Amino acid sequence: MRLSTDKLFTLDAKRCACGGFHAPQDHSEFLASMPQNPADLADDLIKMGVYKPQVLKLADQINRTEMLETLVLERLSQRNPEKEPILREMIRQAGGLDQAMVAAFGPQASEFFTDTLRAGPYSRRRFLTQVLVAASVIGLTATQGERELSAQAQGSLEKTDLRIGFIPITCATPIIMAEPLKFYEKYGLNVQVVKMPSWAAVRDSAIAGELDAYHMLSPMPISITLGLGSTAFPIKLASIENINGQAITVANKYKDTLKGPADFKGFTIGVPFPYSMHNLLIRYYLATGGLNPDTDVQINPVPPPDSVARLTVGDIDAMLMPDPFNQRAVFEGAGFLHMVSKDLWPGHPCCAFAASQSWIDANPNTFRAVNKAIIDGANYASQAENRAEIAKAIAPREFLNQPEEVVAAVLTGKFEDGLGNTFDIPDRIDFDPYPWQSFAYWITSQMVRWNLLEADQADYSQIAQDIFLTDLARDLARELGQTPPAEMLRVETLMFDSFDPSDPAAYIQAQIDRYGV
């Protein structure tokens, strides 16, 4: 409950909202004396008649679901983790979270409203405090009862039958596994995951509104929203699907000659899409060897399912692709792993769950539910003991259509590199759904560096805040009992440098100065 005193009173010498004529300083002195504690302020406003008894009586007519929804929406409009100490104090004043929830939302809520009208100031004050607490903290705790209350607060789902597009790669693990492992069903959804042939098809389908939501490369919501390479169309990045999980794979004929980035000169290199982490990361790597990615090599978009065949027949010399296709190239004897992407940037984002702004606006409760299912699934996938089960669930033809042993090698991190070495890297691919806005800053900086985005269009803060739904991802994670970060930005540590999001332009210039490109 937010009460804005400047809307209650007009500070001039005309007739005022309080019903009389006063000089401006009279109101100033009065407002200065108003209590700052929200519960005290609400109590005083009732005494003053701002809340009329007839208005309070309307509470008897509000059913439980409507009241929950109203209060939770009020909380969501104030998402701010720094308010937590204040909320803790309010919980204490309310007599504890359980009492606040029961008083505000319990089966006798209507009777409690009525009793409040007859009770003395202390009871009314306690009730108001409890409602404030419940409206503010619902979703910050994780007991099953509170999850049920939160679900009721969201209202009914606008849609339950959904179609979500995906590319058959391990990066899509949370989106794919949520169907066979019934994470969607857990949140009241019946989801069909739909295999897409390429990222261009995902983009075009999103703009056409052909599916409900999408598996996208994490730069794609930025590029599509800004109209880079397509019609401008607002897309929101709801959660990160995977971190790490890619590799630089090179054709076997270069086993004895390729040692570092400078040795890629003259290569034709496959990436899944121009607006991809793969394209940005291979450019980052090549530049450290003094190569200009636009003149010293040829970088071509290759749909991931075609990549191993293209490497086998020599159409491409190397690729930075999502798995399992790097591992499949080793499995087929077509190439070797030069480097896993975790080495280039530990914890880097790759793919994301995304939906259009128009779809979210039309289906806010459904969007929240499906995003929650995916965040829940990502947490499950992050646990090493679940990886073998997941590999079995997503390897079949309708999903990845890959040998289970290839998928398991990627997910478990126990793999061979095609050079006779065996590795055990548990986080070769990992799953952390939190959409750090510093990811958006780095992606935008590299789009500027490689002339994919004009520098004067690079409003870093605006792009990150408008497109990455970090606040919502944090709220949903907390409702699930997880402990997401309170911060939105952090310094990112890469193989050759560190990225400070406070000054992206300086970072770009430092890269150019150091490597000449």
Coordinates of C-alpha atoms in Angstrom, one line a residue:
M1 CA 0.0 0.0 0.0
R2 CA 1.7 3.2 -1.1
L3 CA 0.1 6.5 0.1
S4 CA 1.2 9.7 -1.7
T5 CA 0.4 12.6 0.6
D6 CA 0.9 15.1 -2.2
K7 CA -2.1 13.7 -4.0
L8 CA -4.3 14.1 -0.9
F9 CA -3.7 17.8 -0.4
T10 CA -3.3 20.7 -2.7
L11 CA -0.7 23.2 -1.3
D12 CA -2.2 26.5 -2.4
A13 CA -4.6 29.0 -1.0
K14 CA -7.6 27.6 -2.9
R15 CA -10.2 25.3 -1.6
C16 CA -8.3 22.1 -0.7
A17 CA -9.0 18.4 -0.9
C18 CA -9.3 18.4 2.9
G19 CA -12.4 20.6 2.6
G20 CA -11.2 24.0 3.7
F21 CA -9.2 27.2 2.8
H22 CA -5.6 27.5 4.2
A23 CA -2.4 29.2 3.5
P24 CA 0.3 27.0 1.9
Q25 CA 2.5 27.0 5.0
D26 CA -0.3 25.5 7.0
H27 CA -0.4 22.4 4.9
S28 CA 3.4 22.3 4.8
E29 CA 3.6 22.2 8.5
F30 CA 0.8 19.6 8.7
L31 CA 2.4 17.3 6.2
A32 CA 5.7 17.6 8.0
S33 CA 4.0 16.3 11.1
M34 CA 2.4 13.3 9.3
P35 CA 3.7 9.9 10.5
Q36 CA 6.4 8.3 8.3
N37 CA 5.6 4.7 9.4
P38 CA 3.1 3.4 6.8
A39 CA 0.9 1.6 9.3
D40 CA 0.7 4.8 11.5
L41 CA -0.1 6.9 8.4
A42 CA -2.8 4.5 7.2
D43 CA -4.3 4.6 10.7
D44 CA -4.3 8.4 10.8
L45 CA -5.9 8.6 7.4
I46 CA -8.8 6.4 8.6
K47 CA -9.3 8.6 11.6
M48 CA -9.3 11.7 9.4
G49 CA -12.0 10.3 7.2
V50 CA -9.9 9.9 4.1
Y51 CA -10.9 6.2 4.2
K52 CA -14.7 6.3 4.7
P53 CA -16.4 3.5 6.5
Q54 CA -18.4 2.8 3.3
V55 CA -15.2 2.2 1.4
L56 CA -13.8 -0.1 4.0
K57 CA -17.1 -2.1 4.1
L58 CA -16.5 -2.9 0.4
A59 CA -13.8 -5.3 1.6
D60 CA -16.6 -7.6 2.6
Q61 CA -17.4 -8.0 -1.0
I62 CA -13.9 -8.7 -2.2
N63 CA -13.4 -12.4 -2.6
R64 CA -10.2 -14.1 -1.6
T65 CA -8.6 -14.4 -5.0
E66 CA -9.3 -10.8 -5.9
M67 CA -7.8 -9.5 -2.7
L68 CA -4.7 -11.7 -3.1
E69 CA -4.3 -10.5 -6.7
T70 CA -4.7 -6.8 -5.7
L71 CA -2.2 -7.1 -2.9
V72 CA 0.4 -9.0 -4.9
L73 CA 0.2 -6.7 -7.8
E74 CA 0.8 -3.8 -5.4
R75 CA 4.0 -5.6 -4.2
L76 CA 5.2 -6.4 -7.7
S77 CA 4.9 -2.7 -8.6
Q78 CA 7.6 -2.0 -5.9
R79 CA 10.1 -4.7 -6.6
N80 CA 13.2 -3.7 -4.7
P81 CA 15.4 -6.1 -2.8
E82 CA 16.8 -3.3 -0.7
K83 CA 13.4 -3.0 1.1
E84 CA 13.9 -6.4 2.7
P85 CA 15.2 -5.0 6.1
I86 CA 12.1 -2.8 6.3
L87 CA 9.8 -5.7 5.5
R88 CA 11.4 -7.8 8.2
E89 CA 10.6 -5.1 10.7
M90 CA 7.1 -4.9 9.5
I91 CA 6.8 -8.7 9.9
R92 CA 7.9 -8.3 13.5
Q93 CA 5.3 -5.6 14.1
A94 CA 2.6 -7.8 12.5
G95 CA 3.3 -10.6 15.0
G96 CA 5.0 -12.8 12.5
L97 CA 4.6 -13.8 8.9
D98 CA 2.1 -16.6 9.7
Q99 CA -0.2 -14.3 11.5
A100 CA 0.0 -11.7 8.7
M101 CA -0.8 -14.2 6.0
V102 CA -3.7 -15.8 8.0
A103 CA -5.2 -12.4 8.9
A104 CA -5.0 -11.0 5.4
F105 CA -5.7 -14.1 3.4
G106 CA -7.2 -16.8 5.6
P107 CA -10.7 -18.3 5.3
Q108 CA -12.0 -15.7 7.9
A109 CA -10.6 -12.7 6.0
S110 CA -14.0 -11.2 5.3
E111 CA -15.0 -11.5 8.9
F112 CA -11.7 -10.0 10.0
F113 CA -12.4 -6.9 7.8
T114 CA -15.8 -6.5 9.4
D115 CA -14.5 -6.9 12.9
T116 CA -11.8 -4.3 12.1
L117 CA -14.5 -1.7 11.6
R118 CA -15.8 -2.2 15.1
A119 CA -12.5 -2.7 16.8
G120 CA -10.3 -0.1 18.5
P121 CA -7.3 1.7 16.9
Y122 CA -4.8 -1.0 17.9
S123 CA -6.6 -3.8 16.2
R124 CA -7.1 -1.7 13.1
R125 CA -3.5 -0.7 13.1
R126 CA -2.4 -4.4 13.5
F127 CA -4.6 -5.4 10.6
L128 CA -3.3 -2.7 8.3
T129 CA 0.2 -3.7 9.2
Q130 CA -0.5 -7.3 8.4
V131 CA -2.0 -6.5 5.1
L132 CA 1.0 -4.3 4.2
V133 CA 3.3 -7.1 5.2
A134 CA 1.4 -9.8 3.3
A135 CA 1.2 -7.6 0.2
S136 CA 5.0 -6.9 0.3
V137 CA 6.5 -10.3 1.3
I138 CA 4.3 -12.8 -0.5
G139 CA 6.7 -14.6 -2.8
L140 CA 9.8 -13.9 -0.7
T141 CA 9.3 -17.1 1.3
A142 CA 9.1 -20.6 0.0
T143 CA 6.8 -22.8 2.1
Q144 CA 4.2 -24.8 0.2
G145 CA 1.4 -22.9 1.7
E146 CA 2.8 -19.5 0.6
R147 CA 3.5 -20.9 -2.9
E148 CA -0.2 -21.8 -3.1
L149 CA -1.2 -18.3 -2.0
S150 CA 1.1 -16.8 -4.6
A151 CA -0.4 -19.0 -7.3
Q152 CA -3.9 -17.8 -6.3
A153 CA -2.6 -14.2 -6.4
Q154 CA -1.6 -14.6 -10.0
G155 CA -5.2 -15.3 -11.0
S156 CA -6.2 -17.9 -13.5
L157 CA -4.0 -18.8 -16.5
E158 CA -5.1 -17.1 -19.7
K159 CA -3.9 -20.1 -21.7
T160 CA -2.9 -23.6 -20.6
D161 CA -2.1 -25.1 -24.0
L162 CA 1.2 -23.7 -25.3
R163 CA 3.6 -24.2 -28.1
I164 CA 7.2 -23.2 -27.4
G165 CA 9.8 -23.3 -30.2
F166 CA 13.3 -24.7 -29.7
I167 CA 16.5 -25.5 -31.6
P168 CA 17.6 -29.1 -30.8
I169 CA 20.7 -28.3 -28.8
T170 CA 21.7 -28.9 -25.1
C171 CA 21.4 -25.2 -24.4
A172 CA 17.6 -25.7 -24.6
T173 CA 17.7 -28.3 -21.9
P174 CA 15.4 -26.6 -19.3
I175 CA 12.8 -25.8 -22.1
I176 CA 12.9 -29.3 -23.5
M177 CA 13.2 -31.4 -20.3
A178 CA 10.3 -29.5 -18.8
E179 CA 7.9 -31.5 -21.1
P180 CA 9.0 -35.1 -20.5
L181 CA 9.9 -34.4 -16.8
K182 CA 6.5 -32.7 -16.3
F183 CA 7.7 -29.3 -15.0
Y184 CA 5.1 -27.5 -17.2
E185 CA 2.4 -29.8 -15.8
K186 CA 3.4 -28.9 -12.3
Y187 CA 2.4 -25.3 -13.0
G188 CA -0.9 -26.1 -14.7
L189 CA 0.4 -26.0 -18.3
N190 CA 0.2 -28.3 -21.2
V191 CA 3.2 -27.4 -23.4
Q192 CA 4.3 -28.8 -26.7
V193 CA 7.9 -28.0 -27.5
V194 CA 8.2 -27.5 -31.3
K195 CA 11.5 -28.2 -33.0
M196 CA 12.7 -25.3 -35.3
P197 CA 15.1 -25.7 -38.2
S198 CA 17.2 -22.5 -37.6
W199 CA 17.6 -19.3 -35.6
A200 CA 16.3 -17.3 -38.5
A201 CA 13.2 -19.4 -38.4
V202 CA 12.8 -18.8 -34.7
R203 CA 13.2 -15.0 -35.3
D204 CA 10.7 -15.0 -38.1
S205 CA 8.2 -17.1 -36.2
A206 CA 8.4 -14.8 -33.2
I207 CA 7.7 -11.7 -35.3
A208 CA 4.8 -13.5 -37.0
G209 CA 3.3 -14.6 -33.7
E210 CA 3.2 -18.2 -34.7
L211 CA 4.2 -19.7 -31.4
D212 CA 3.7 -18.7 -27.8
A213 CA 7.3 -18.4 -26.6
Y214 CA 10.8 -19.3 -27.7
H215 CA 14.2 -20.7 -27.1
M216 CA 16.5 -17.9 -28.3
L217 CA 20.2 -17.0 -28.4
S218 CA 20.7 -14.5 -25.6
P219 CA 21.6 -11.6 -28.0
M220 CA 18.5 -12.2 -30.1
P221 CA 16.0 -10.4 -27.9
I222 CA 18.3 -7.4 -28.2
S223 CA 18.8 -7.6 -31.9
I224 CA 15.1 -8.2 -32.7
T225 CA 13.9 -5.5 -30.4
L226 CA 16.3 -3.0 -31.9
G227 CA 15.5 -4.1 -35.5
L228 CA 19.0 -5.4 -36.3
G229 CA 18.7 -7.7 -39.3
S230 CA 14.9 -7.8 -39.1
T231 CA 11.8 -5.7 -38.4
A232 CA 12.0 -4.1 -35.0
F233 CA 9.8 -6.2 -32.7
P234 CA 9.8 -6.0 -28.9
I235 CA 11.1 -9.3 -27.3
K236 CA 11.8 -9.9 -23.6
L237 CA 14.5 -12.1 -22.3
A238 CA 12.8 -13.8 -19.3
S239 CA 15.5 -16.2 -18.1
I240 CA 18.9 -17.6 -19.1
E241 CA 18.7 -21.2 -20.3
N242 CA 22.3 -22.2 -19.9
I243 CA 25.7 -20.8 -19.2
N244 CA 28.9 -22.2 -20.9
G245 CA 28.1 -25.2 -23.1
Q246 CA 29.8 -24.4 -26.4
A247 CA 33.1 -25.2 -28.0
I248 CA 35.5 -24.3 -30.8
T249 CA 35.7 -27.4 -32.9
V250 CA 38.2 -27.8 -35.8
A251 CA 38.4 -30.2 -38.7
N252 CA 40.9 -33.1 -38.0
K253 CA 43.2 -32.1 -40.9
Y254 CA 44.4 -29.2 -38.7
K255 CA 45.3 -31.3 -35.7
D256 CA 49.0 -30.7 -36.0
T257 CA 49.0 -27.1 -37.1
L258 CA 46.4 -25.2 -35.0
K259 CA 47.7 -24.0 -31.7
G260 CA 46.1 -20.5 -31.1
P261 CA 43.9 -17.8 -32.5
A262 CA 46.5 -16.6 -35.1
D263 CA 46.4 -20.0 -36.7
F264 CA 42.8 -19.6 -37.8
K265 CA 43.8 -17.1 -40.5
G266 CA 42.1 -18.0 -43.8
F267 CA 39.6 -20.3 -42.2
T268 CA 35.9 -20.5 -42.9
I269 CA 34.2 -20.7 -39.6
G270 CA 30.6 -21.7 -38.8
V271 CA 28.5 -20.0 -36.2
P272 CA 24.8 -20.6 -35.6
F273 CA 23.6 -17.0 -36.2
P274 CA 25.1 -13.5 -36.6
Y275 CA 23.4 -12.3 -33.4
S276 CA 24.7 -15.1 -31.2
M277 CA 27.2 -15.5 -28.3
H278 CA 29.0 -17.8 -30.6
N279 CA 29.7 -15.1 -33.2
L280 CA 30.7 -12.6 -30.5
L281 CA 32.9 -15.1 -28.7
I282 CA 34.8 -16.3 -31.8
R283 CA 35.4 -12.7 -32.8
Y284 CA 36.7 -11.9 -29.3
Y285 CA 39.1 -14.9 -29.5
L286 CA 40.3 -14.3 -33.0
A287 CA 41.1 -10.7 -32.3
T288 CA 43.4 -11.6 -29.5
G289 CA 45.6 -13.3 -32.1
G290 CA 45.7 -10.1 -34.2
L291 CA 43.1 -11.3 -36.7
N292 CA 40.3 -9.2 -38.1
P293 CA 37.2 -11.4 -38.1
D294 CA 35.8 -9.5 -41.0
T295 CA 38.8 -9.8 -43.3
D296 CA 41.2 -12.5 -42.1
V297 CA 38.6 -15.3 -41.9
Q298 CA 35.1 -15.9 -43.2
I299 CA 32.4 -16.4 -40.6
N300 CA 29.2 -18.0 -42.0
P301 CA 25.9 -18.7 -40.3
V302 CA 25.3 -22.5 -40.2
P303 CA 22.2 -24.1 -38.6
P304 CA 23.5 -26.2 -35.8
P305 CA 21.9 -29.5 -37.1
D306 CA 23.9 -29.0 -40.3
S307 CA 27.2 -28.2 -38.7
V308 CA 28.8 -31.7 -38.4
A309 CA 28.0 -32.5 -42.0
R310 CA 29.4 -29.2 -43.2
L311 CA 32.6 -29.8 -41.2
T312 CA 32.9 -33.4 -42.5
V313 CA 32.7 -32.4 -46.2
G314 CA 35.0 -29.4 -45.8
D315 CA 32.5 -26.5 -46.2
I316 CA 33.8 -25.1 -43.0
D317 CA 37.2 -25.5 -41.4
A318 CA 36.1 -24.8 -37.8
M319 CA 33.0 -23.8 -35.9
L320 CA 32.0 -22.3 -32.6
M321 CA 28.7 -24.2 -32.1
P322 CA 26.3 -25.1 -29.3
D323 CA 26.6 -28.7 -28.1
P324 CA 25.9 -31.5 -28.6
F325 CA 27.3 -30.9 -32.1
N326 CA 30.9 -30.3 -31.0
Q327 CA 30.8 -33.6 -29.2
R328 CA 29.0 -35.2 -32.1
A329 CA 31.9 -34.1 -34.4
V330 CA 34.3 -35.9 -32.1
F331 CA 32.0 -38.9 -32.0
E332 CA 31.8 -39.1 -35.8
G333 CA 35.6 -38.5 -36.2
A334 CA 35.0 -35.3 -38.0
G335 CA 36.9 -32.9 -35.7
F336 CA 38.5 -32.2 -32.4
L337 CA 37.7 -29.8 -29.6
H338 CA 40.2 -26.9 -29.6
M339 CA 38.6 -25.1 -26.6
V340 CA 35.4 -25.2 -24.6
S341 CA 33.7 -21.9 -24.3
K342 CA 33.9 -22.0 -20.5
D343 CA 37.6 -21.3 -20.9
L344 CA 36.9 -18.1 -22.9
W345 CA 34.4 -16.8 -20.3
P346 CA 33.5 -18.9 -17.3
G347 CA 29.7 -18.5 -16.7
H348 CA 29.0 -16.7 -19.9
P349 CA 25.3 -16.8 -21.1
C350 CA 24.3 -18.6 -24.2
C351 CA 20.6 -19.3 -24.7
A352 CA 17.5 -17.8 -23.2
F353 CA 13.8 -18.2 -22.7
A354 CA 12.0 -15.4 -24.4
A355 CA 8.5 -14.1 -25.4
S356 CA 7.2 -11.1 -27.3
Q357 CA 6.0 -8.1 -25.3
S358 CA 2.6 -8.4 -27.0
W359 CA 2.2 -12.0 -25.9
I360 CA 3.3 -11.2 -22.4
D361 CA 0.8 -8.4 -22.2
A362 CA -2.0 -10.7 -23.4
N363 CA -1.0 -13.6 -21.1
P364 CA 0.7 -12.2 -18.0
N365 CA -0.3 -15.0 -15.6
T366 CA 0.6 -17.7 -18.1
F367 CA 3.9 -16.0 -18.9
R368 CA 4.7 -15.9 -15.2
A369 CA 3.8 -19.6 -14.8
V370 CA 5.8 -20.9 -17.8
N371 CA 8.9 -18.8 -16.8
K372 CA 8.6 -20.2 -13.3
A373 CA 8.5 -23.7 -14.7
I374 CA 11.6 -23.1 -16.7
I375 CA 13.5 -21.5 -13.8
D376 CA 12.5 -24.5 -11.6
G377 CA 13.7 -26.8 -14.4
A378 CA 17.0 -24.9 -14.8
N379 CA 17.7 -25.4 -11.0
Y380 CA 17.0 -29.1 -11.4
A381 CA 19.3 -29.3 -14.3
S382 CA 22.1 -27.5 -12.4
Q383 CA 22.4 -30.4 -10.0
A384 CA 25.0 -33.0 -11.2
E385 CA 23.1 -35.9 -9.9
N386 CA 20.2 -35.2 -12.3
R387 CA 22.2 -34.9 -15.5
A388 CA 22.1 -38.6 -16.6
E389 CA 18.4 -38.7 -16.2
I390 CA 18.0 -35.5 -18.2
A391 CA 20.3 -36.8 -21.0
K392 CA 18.0 -39.8 -21.3
A393 CA 14.9 -37.6 -21.4
I394 CA 16.1 -35.2 -24.1
A395 CA 18.2 -37.4 -26.4
P396 CA 15.2 -39.1 -28.2
R397 CA 14.2 -38.3 -31.8
E398 CA 11.4 -35.8 -30.9
F399 CA 13.9 -33.6 -29.0
L400 CA 17.6 -33.6 -29.7
N401 CA 17.7 -36.8 -31.9
Q402 CA 21.2 -37.6 -30.7
P403 CA 22.9 -40.7 -29.2
E404 CA 22.4 -40.6 -25.5
E405 CA 26.1 -41.1 -24.9
V406 CA 26.9 -37.9 -26.8
V407 CA 24.3 -35.9 -24.8
A408 CA 25.5 -37.4 -21.5
A409 CA 29.1 -36.5 -22.3
V410 CA 28.1 -32.9 -22.6
L411 CA 25.8 -32.8 -19.6
T412 CA 28.0 -34.7 -17.2
G413 CA 31.2 -33.1 -18.4
K414 CA 32.9 -36.4 -18.9
F415 CA 34.1 -36.3 -22.5
E416 CA 36.9 -37.0 -25.0
D417 CA 38.3 -34.1 -27.1
G418 CA 39.2 -36.0 -30.2
L419 CA 43.0 -35.6 -29.5
G420 CA 43.3 -38.6 -27.2
N421 CA 42.5 -36.7 -24.0
T422 CA 39.7 -37.4 -21.6
F423 CA 38.2 -34.6 -19.4
D424 CA 36.0 -34.3 -16.4
I425 CA 34.6 -30.8 -16.4
P426 CA 31.2 -30.8 -14.5
D427 CA 30.3 -27.3 -15.6
R428 CA 31.2 -27.7 -19.3
I429 CA 27.6 -26.8 -19.5
D430 CA 25.7 -25.4 -16.6
F431 CA 22.3 -23.9 -15.8
D432 CA 21.8 -20.6 -14.0
P433 CA 18.6 -18.8 -15.1
Y434 CA 19.5 -15.4 -13.5
P435 CA 19.7 -12.8 -16.3
W436 CA 22.5 -10.6 -15.2
Q437 CA 22.1 -7.3 -16.9
S438 CA 25.9 -7.1 -17.2
F439 CA 25.4 -9.9 -19.9
A440 CA 23.4 -7.4 -21.9
Y441 CA 26.0 -4.7 -21.5
W442 CA 28.8 -7.0 -22.8
I443 CA 26.7 -8.3 -25.7
T444 CA 25.9 -4.7 -26.7
S445 CA 29.5 -3.6 -26.4
Q446 CA 30.6 -6.3 -28.8
M447 CA 27.8 -5.5 -31.2
V448 CA 29.2 -2.0 -31.3
R449 CA 32.8 -3.2 -31.6
W450 CA 32.0 -5.3 -34.7
N451 CA 29.7 -2.8 -36.3
L452 CA 26.5 -4.8 -35.7
L453 CA 25.1 -1.9 -33.8
E454 CA 25.7 1.8 -34.2
A455 CA 27.4 3.3 -31.2
D456 CA 24.8 6.1 -30.8
Q457 CA 22.1 3.3 -30.5
A458 CA 23.9 1.7 -27.7
D459 CA 22.0 2.9 -24.6
Y460 CA 23.4 0.2 -22.4
S461 CA 21.3 0.8 -19.3
Q462 CA 18.1 1.2 -21.3
I463 CA 18.7 -1.9 -23.4
A464 CA 19.4 -4.0 -20.3
Q465 CA 16.5 -2.7 -18.3
D466 CA 14.0 -2.9 -21.1
I467 CA 14.8 -6.3 -22.4
F468 CA 16.3 -8.4 -19.6
L469 CA 13.5 -9.2 -17.0
T470 CA 15.9 -9.5 -14.1
D471 CA 13.5 -8.4 -11.4
L472 CA 10.9 -10.9 -12.4
A473 CA 13.4 -13.8 -12.6
R474 CA 14.6 -12.8 -9.1
D475 CA 11.0 -12.8 -7.8
L476 CA 10.2 -16.2 -9.3
A477 CA 13.4 -17.7 -8.0
R478 CA 12.6 -16.5 -4.5
E479 CA 9.1 -18.0 -4.7
L480 CA 10.8 -21.3 -5.5
G481 CA 13.0 -21.1 -2.4
Q482 CA 16.1 -20.2 -4.3
T483 CA 18.5 -17.4 -3.4
P484 CA 19.2 -15.3 -6.5
P485 CA 21.5 -12.4 -6.4
A486 CA 20.3 -9.0 -5.3
E487 CA 22.5 -7.2 -7.7
M488 CA 21.8 -6.8 -11.4
L489 CA 25.4 -5.9 -12.6
R490 CA 28.7 -7.4 -11.9
V491 CA 32.2 -7.3 -13.3
E492 CA 32.6 -10.1 -15.8
T493 CA 36.0 -11.9 -16.0
L494 CA 36.9 -13.3 -19.4
M495 CA 40.0 -15.1 -20.6
F496 CA 41.9 -12.1 -21.8
D497 CA 40.3 -9.2 -19.8
S498 CA 37.6 -8.1 -17.4
F499 CA 34.5 -6.2 -18.4
D500 CA 33.3 -3.4 -16.1
P501 CA 29.7 -2.5 -17.1
S502 CA 30.1 0.9 -15.7
D503 CA 32.1 2.0 -18.7
P504 CA 31.5 -0.2 -21.8
A505 CA 32.9 2.4 -24.2
A506 CA 36.2 2.4 -22.4
Y507 CA 36.3 -1.4 -22.6
I508 CA 35.7 -1.4 -26.4
Q509 CA 38.5 1.2 -26.9
A510 CA 40.9 -0.8 -24.7
Q511 CA 40.2 -3.9 -26.8
I512 CA 40.9 -2.0 -30.0
D513 CA 44.0 -0.4 -28.6
R514 CA 45.4 -3.7 -27.4
Y515 CA 44.8 -5.9 -30.4
G516 CA 44.4 -3.4 -33.3
V517 CA 40.9 -4.5 -34.2

